Short mmCIF file of C-alpha atoms in Angstrom, two decimals:
data_model
loop_
_atom_site.label_atom_id
_atom_site.label_comp_id
_atom_site.label_asym_id
_atom_site.label_seq_id
_atom_site.Cartn_x
_atom_site.Cartn_y
_atom_site.Cartn_z
CA MET A 1 -101.53 83.70 -144.13
CA MET A 2 -103.32 80.67 -145.55
CA PHE A 3 -102.38 78.63 -142.49
CA ALA A 4 -103.68 81.37 -140.18
CA LYS A 5 -107.01 81.48 -142.01
CA LEU A 6 -107.43 77.71 -141.87
CA THR A 7 -106.48 77.74 -138.19
CA SER A 8 -109.13 80.35 -137.50
CA LYS A 9 -111.76 78.34 -139.37
CA LEU A 10 -110.90 75.17 -137.48
CA LEU A 11 -111.06 76.91 -134.12
CA THR A 12 -114.38 78.52 -135.05
CA ALA A 13 -115.80 75.16 -136.17
CA ALA A 14 -114.66 73.50 -132.94
CA GLY A 15 -116.24 76.27 -130.93
CA LEU A 16 -119.51 75.81 -132.78
CA VAL A 17 -119.41 72.05 -132.15
CA CYS A 18 -118.97 72.58 -128.42
CA LEU A 19 -121.57 75.37 -128.30
CA THR A 20 -124.10 73.29 -130.23
CA ALA A 21 -123.49 70.32 -127.92
CA GLY A 22 -123.95 72.55 -124.88
CA ILE A 23 -127.23 73.92 -126.22
CA ALA A 24 -128.45 70.39 -127.01
CA GLY A 25 -127.90 69.34 -123.39
CA ALA A 26 -129.26 72.52 -121.80
CA GLN A 27 -132.79 71.19 -121.24
CA ILE A 28 -132.98 67.99 -119.20
CA ASN A 29 -136.30 66.16 -119.29
CA VAL A 30 -137.26 64.52 -115.99
CA LEU A 31 -140.07 62.02 -115.38
CA TYR A 32 -141.33 61.81 -111.78
CA TYR A 33 -143.79 59.43 -110.17
CA VAL A 34 -144.58 58.71 -106.53
CA ASP A 35 -147.44 56.37 -105.67
CA ASP A 36 -148.41 58.20 -102.48
CA SER A 37 -147.09 60.92 -100.20
CA PHE A 38 -148.14 63.02 -97.26
CA GLY A 39 -146.46 65.58 -95.11
CA THR A 40 -143.50 67.32 -96.76
CA ASN A 41 -142.57 65.83 -100.12
CA SER A 42 -138.88 66.72 -100.28
CA MET A 43 -138.32 65.21 -103.73
CA ALA A 44 -141.15 67.29 -105.19
CA GLN A 45 -139.61 70.37 -103.57
CA ALA A 46 -136.23 69.58 -105.09
CA LEU A 47 -137.70 69.07 -108.55
CA ALA A 48 -139.70 72.29 -108.32
CA GLY A 49 -136.57 74.26 -107.46
CA LEU A 50 -134.34 73.03 -110.28
CA GLY A 51 -134.81 76.01 -112.58
CA ALA A 52 -135.17 76.50 -116.31
CA GLY A 53 -132.58 73.89 -117.24
CA TYR A 54 -134.97 71.10 -116.29
CA ASN A 55 -138.36 70.15 -117.68
CA VAL A 56 -140.22 68.01 -115.13
CA THR A 57 -143.19 65.82 -116.07
CA THR A 58 -145.13 64.33 -113.16
CA ALA A 59 -147.06 61.11 -113.79
CA THR A 60 -150.23 60.70 -111.72
CA SER A 61 -150.59 56.91 -112.00
CA ASP A 62 -148.53 53.83 -112.76
CA ALA A 63 -150.37 53.49 -116.06
CA GLN A 64 -149.35 57.00 -117.08
CA PHE A 65 -145.80 56.38 -115.88
CA GLN A 66 -145.57 53.28 -118.07
CA SER A 67 -146.88 55.17 -121.09
CA LEU A 68 -144.50 58.09 -120.62
CA ILE A 69 -141.30 56.18 -119.88
CA THR A 70 -141.75 53.96 -122.94
CA THR A 71 -142.67 56.70 -125.41
CA ASN A 72 -140.55 59.71 -124.42
CA PRO A 73 -136.83 60.34 -123.96
CA TYR A 74 -135.83 61.36 -120.43
CA GLY A 75 -132.49 62.40 -119.00
CA LEU A 76 -133.65 61.34 -115.54
CA VAL A 77 -136.47 59.21 -114.12
CA VAL A 78 -137.50 59.41 -110.46
CA TYR A 79 -139.73 56.55 -109.28
CA GLU A 80 -140.77 56.23 -105.62
CA VAL A 81 -142.85 53.44 -104.10
CA GLN A 82 -144.08 54.61 -100.70
CA ASN A 83 -147.44 52.99 -99.99
CA THR A 84 -148.35 49.95 -102.10
CA PRO A 85 -146.04 47.19 -103.37
CA PRO A 86 -144.22 48.03 -106.63
CA VAL A 87 -146.21 47.49 -109.83
CA ALA A 88 -144.38 44.80 -111.79
CA THR A 89 -144.96 46.34 -115.23
CA SER A 90 -143.70 49.73 -114.07
CA VAL A 91 -140.59 48.18 -112.53
CA ALA A 92 -139.97 46.23 -115.74
CA ASP A 93 -140.23 49.41 -117.82
CA LEU A 94 -137.89 51.17 -115.40
CA ALA A 95 -135.45 48.26 -115.63
CA SER A 96 -135.43 48.52 -119.43
CA TYR A 97 -134.80 52.25 -119.21
CA VAL A 98 -131.86 51.76 -116.82
CA ALA A 99 -130.46 48.88 -118.87
CA GLY A 100 -130.36 51.25 -121.84
CA GLY A 101 -128.11 53.63 -119.91
CA GLY A 102 -130.82 55.79 -118.36
CA HIS A 103 -130.30 57.75 -115.13
CA ALA A 104 -132.74 57.07 -112.31
CA ILE A 105 -133.43 57.77 -108.64
CA GLY A 106 -135.64 55.39 -106.67
CA ALA A 107 -137.04 54.51 -103.28
CA ASP A 108 -139.18 51.57 -102.17
CA TRP A 109 -140.54 50.61 -98.77
CA TYR A 110 -141.50 47.05 -99.81
CA TYR A 111 -138.42 45.15 -98.62
CA PRO A 112 -140.03 41.65 -98.81
CA ASP A 113 -139.60 41.89 -102.61
CA GLY A 114 -136.14 42.94 -103.78
CA THR A 115 -137.02 43.41 -107.46
CA MET A 116 -137.18 47.19 -107.29
CA ALA A 117 -133.92 47.47 -105.37
CA GLY A 118 -132.29 45.10 -107.86
CA VAL A 119 -133.00 47.49 -110.73
CA PHE A 120 -130.78 49.99 -108.92
CA GLY A 121 -127.99 47.51 -108.15
CA ALA A 122 -129.01 47.24 -104.49
CA SER A 123 -130.63 44.71 -102.15
CA TYR A 124 -132.40 44.76 -98.77
CA THR A 125 -130.91 43.39 -95.58
CA GLY A 126 -134.32 43.01 -93.93
CA ALA A 127 -133.75 45.63 -91.21
CA VAL A 128 -136.11 48.59 -91.26
CA ASN A 129 -136.95 51.94 -89.65
CA GLN A 130 -133.53 53.23 -88.75
CA SER A 131 -133.47 56.98 -88.34
CA SER A 132 -129.84 58.19 -88.31
CA VAL A 133 -128.27 58.83 -91.74
CA ASP A 134 -124.69 59.89 -92.49
CA VAL A 135 -124.04 60.99 -96.09
CA THR A 136 -120.54 59.83 -97.00
CA SER A 137 -120.38 60.69 -100.70
CA ALA A 138 -118.85 64.06 -101.57
CA LEU A 139 -121.22 64.21 -104.54
CA LEU A 140 -124.23 64.27 -102.22
CA SER A 141 -123.02 65.91 -99.02
CA GLY A 142 -122.98 69.57 -100.08
CA GLY A 143 -125.20 71.63 -97.78
CA ILE A 144 -126.06 68.57 -95.68
CA THR A 145 -125.59 68.42 -91.92
CA ASN A 146 -124.26 64.99 -90.99
CA PRO A 147 -125.60 62.90 -89.51
CA PHE A 148 -129.26 63.84 -89.90
CA THR A 149 -132.31 62.21 -88.38
CA LEU A 150 -135.25 60.76 -90.27
CA THR A 151 -138.75 61.07 -88.85
CA ASN A 152 -141.74 58.84 -89.53
CA PRO A 153 -144.77 60.83 -90.75
CA GLY A 154 -147.01 57.81 -90.30
CA TRP A 155 -145.73 54.97 -92.49
CA GLY A 156 -145.42 51.43 -91.21
CA VAL A 157 -142.00 51.21 -92.87
CA PHE A 158 -140.20 54.49 -93.55
CA SER A 159 -136.60 53.31 -94.05
CA THR A 160 -134.96 50.11 -95.26
CA ASP A 161 -131.35 48.99 -94.76
CA LEU A 162 -129.54 48.43 -98.07
CA ALA A 163 -126.58 46.46 -99.38
CA GLY A 164 -124.79 46.27 -102.74
CA GLY A 165 -123.70 48.90 -105.22
CA THR A 166 -121.48 51.74 -104.04
CA SER A 167 -122.38 53.20 -100.68
CA ALA A 168 -123.17 56.93 -100.59
CA ALA A 169 -124.66 57.10 -97.07
CA THR A 170 -124.97 54.83 -94.05
CA PHE A 171 -127.44 54.22 -91.28
CA GLY A 172 -126.44 54.18 -87.62
CA ASP A 173 -125.58 50.47 -87.68
CA GLY A 174 -123.25 50.93 -90.65
CA SER A 175 -125.56 49.45 -93.29
CA GLU A 176 -126.11 51.39 -96.49
CA ALA A 177 -128.76 54.10 -96.62
CA ILE A 178 -128.07 55.39 -100.17
CA VAL A 179 -126.56 53.36 -102.99
CA PHE A 180 -125.04 54.30 -106.33
CA GLY A 181 -125.59 51.56 -108.91
CA ASN A 182 -125.34 50.74 -112.60
CA GLY A 183 -121.97 52.35 -113.06
CA GLY A 184 -123.05 55.51 -111.24
CA ASN A 185 -126.16 56.04 -113.39
CA THR A 186 -128.63 55.33 -110.58
CA ILE A 187 -129.23 56.25 -106.94
CA PHE A 188 -131.41 54.21 -104.59
CA ASN A 189 -132.56 55.73 -101.31
CA GLY A 190 -133.25 53.53 -98.33
CA PHE A 191 -135.84 55.95 -96.95
CA LEU A 192 -139.00 57.67 -98.17
CA ASP A 193 -139.06 61.24 -99.42
CA ASN A 194 -141.19 62.73 -96.63
CA THR A 195 -139.09 61.47 -93.74
CA GLY A 196 -137.21 64.74 -93.27
CA ALA A 197 -134.19 64.06 -95.48
CA GLY A 198 -134.76 67.49 -97.00
CA ALA A 199 -134.84 68.92 -100.52
CA GLN A 200 -131.10 69.70 -100.56
CA LEU A 201 -130.15 66.03 -100.51
CA TYR A 202 -132.45 65.26 -103.42
CA THR A 203 -131.20 68.28 -105.32
CA ASN A 204 -127.66 66.98 -104.86
CA GLU A 205 -128.73 63.57 -106.16
CA ILE A 206 -130.40 65.05 -109.23
CA VAL A 207 -127.39 67.21 -110.03
CA ALA A 208 -125.01 64.29 -109.49
CA LEU A 209 -126.83 62.22 -112.11
CA THR A 210 -127.49 65.00 -114.63
CA SER A 211 -124.34 67.10 -114.47
CA SER A 212 -123.14 65.43 -117.70
CA PRO A 213 -126.39 64.77 -119.57
CA THR A 214 -126.49 63.34 -123.08
CA GLY A 215 -125.56 66.05 -125.52
CA THR A 216 -123.24 67.96 -123.19
CA PRO A 217 -119.59 67.59 -124.19
CA GLU A 218 -117.70 65.47 -121.66
CA PRO A 219 -114.09 66.45 -120.83
CA GLY A 220 -112.96 63.50 -122.94
CA ALA A 221 -115.07 64.66 -125.86
CA THR A 222 -113.57 68.14 -125.65
CA THR A 223 -110.11 66.57 -125.59
CA LEU A 224 -110.94 64.63 -128.73
CA VAL A 225 -112.09 67.81 -130.48
CA LEU A 226 -108.85 69.56 -129.52
CA ALA A 227 -106.84 66.52 -130.56
CA GLY A 228 -108.56 66.62 -133.92
CA ILE A 229 -107.69 70.28 -134.30
CA LEU A 230 -104.06 69.65 -133.42
CA GLY A 231 -104.01 66.73 -135.81
CA SER A 232 -105.33 69.00 -138.54
CA PHE A 233 -102.61 71.53 -137.73
CA THR A 234 -99.96 68.81 -138.07
CA VAL A 235 -101.28 67.73 -141.45
CA LEU A 236 -101.40 71.33 -142.67
CA ARG A 237 -97.85 71.96 -141.49
CA ARG A 238 -96.58 68.87 -143.29
CA ARG A 239 -98.36 69.84 -146.47
CA ARG A 240 -96.89 73.33 -146.34
CA LYS A 241 -93.41 71.85 -146.06
#
């Protein structure tokens, strides 16, 4: 009887640990900044459709982005450079965030400077403005028709060939169009968000990076909890003998 009561208490405690962890990870804070956009902003559409589990903060300037990313905890940062060259201080703050284990999605048209791409574990080949994209990663391909075609809404450069990291999509010539980097914590897109890639792709990217946010018990963590329970059972059994 005593063993049964202790077993029940242990199971209840483990359940509370997992439940508390799940609640802690239920709300994912997202910081979003894009320097300029026109036409259909597919990333903004994806962020708007995420639902109650996400709390999205949109920065309206690089200065505000820098203030927010350095003073608030975020489960995901989305930073897109579509018109002007990247702002060095913003890129440095983003690099610090990623180096600390942060999850991030980025895009940058300014291929002459590879600093931004480097933060995401990618680099530029120098080729630009390819339009055919084939998503090869199962994490990102759900609901996507492959290949799909990018369109230029009026940018001088609307897509940039990538190299490095782990390829998640390719352009028509076989070069990388989307790259996973930093151990899978980041995604870098080789095209801008209003080129017709569609909100579904960006939703897939967001979910891929936030499906196991900080505070949510990983499978390994759950295993450890169960192992602890079983270990406690073993100790109790030995003591009873």
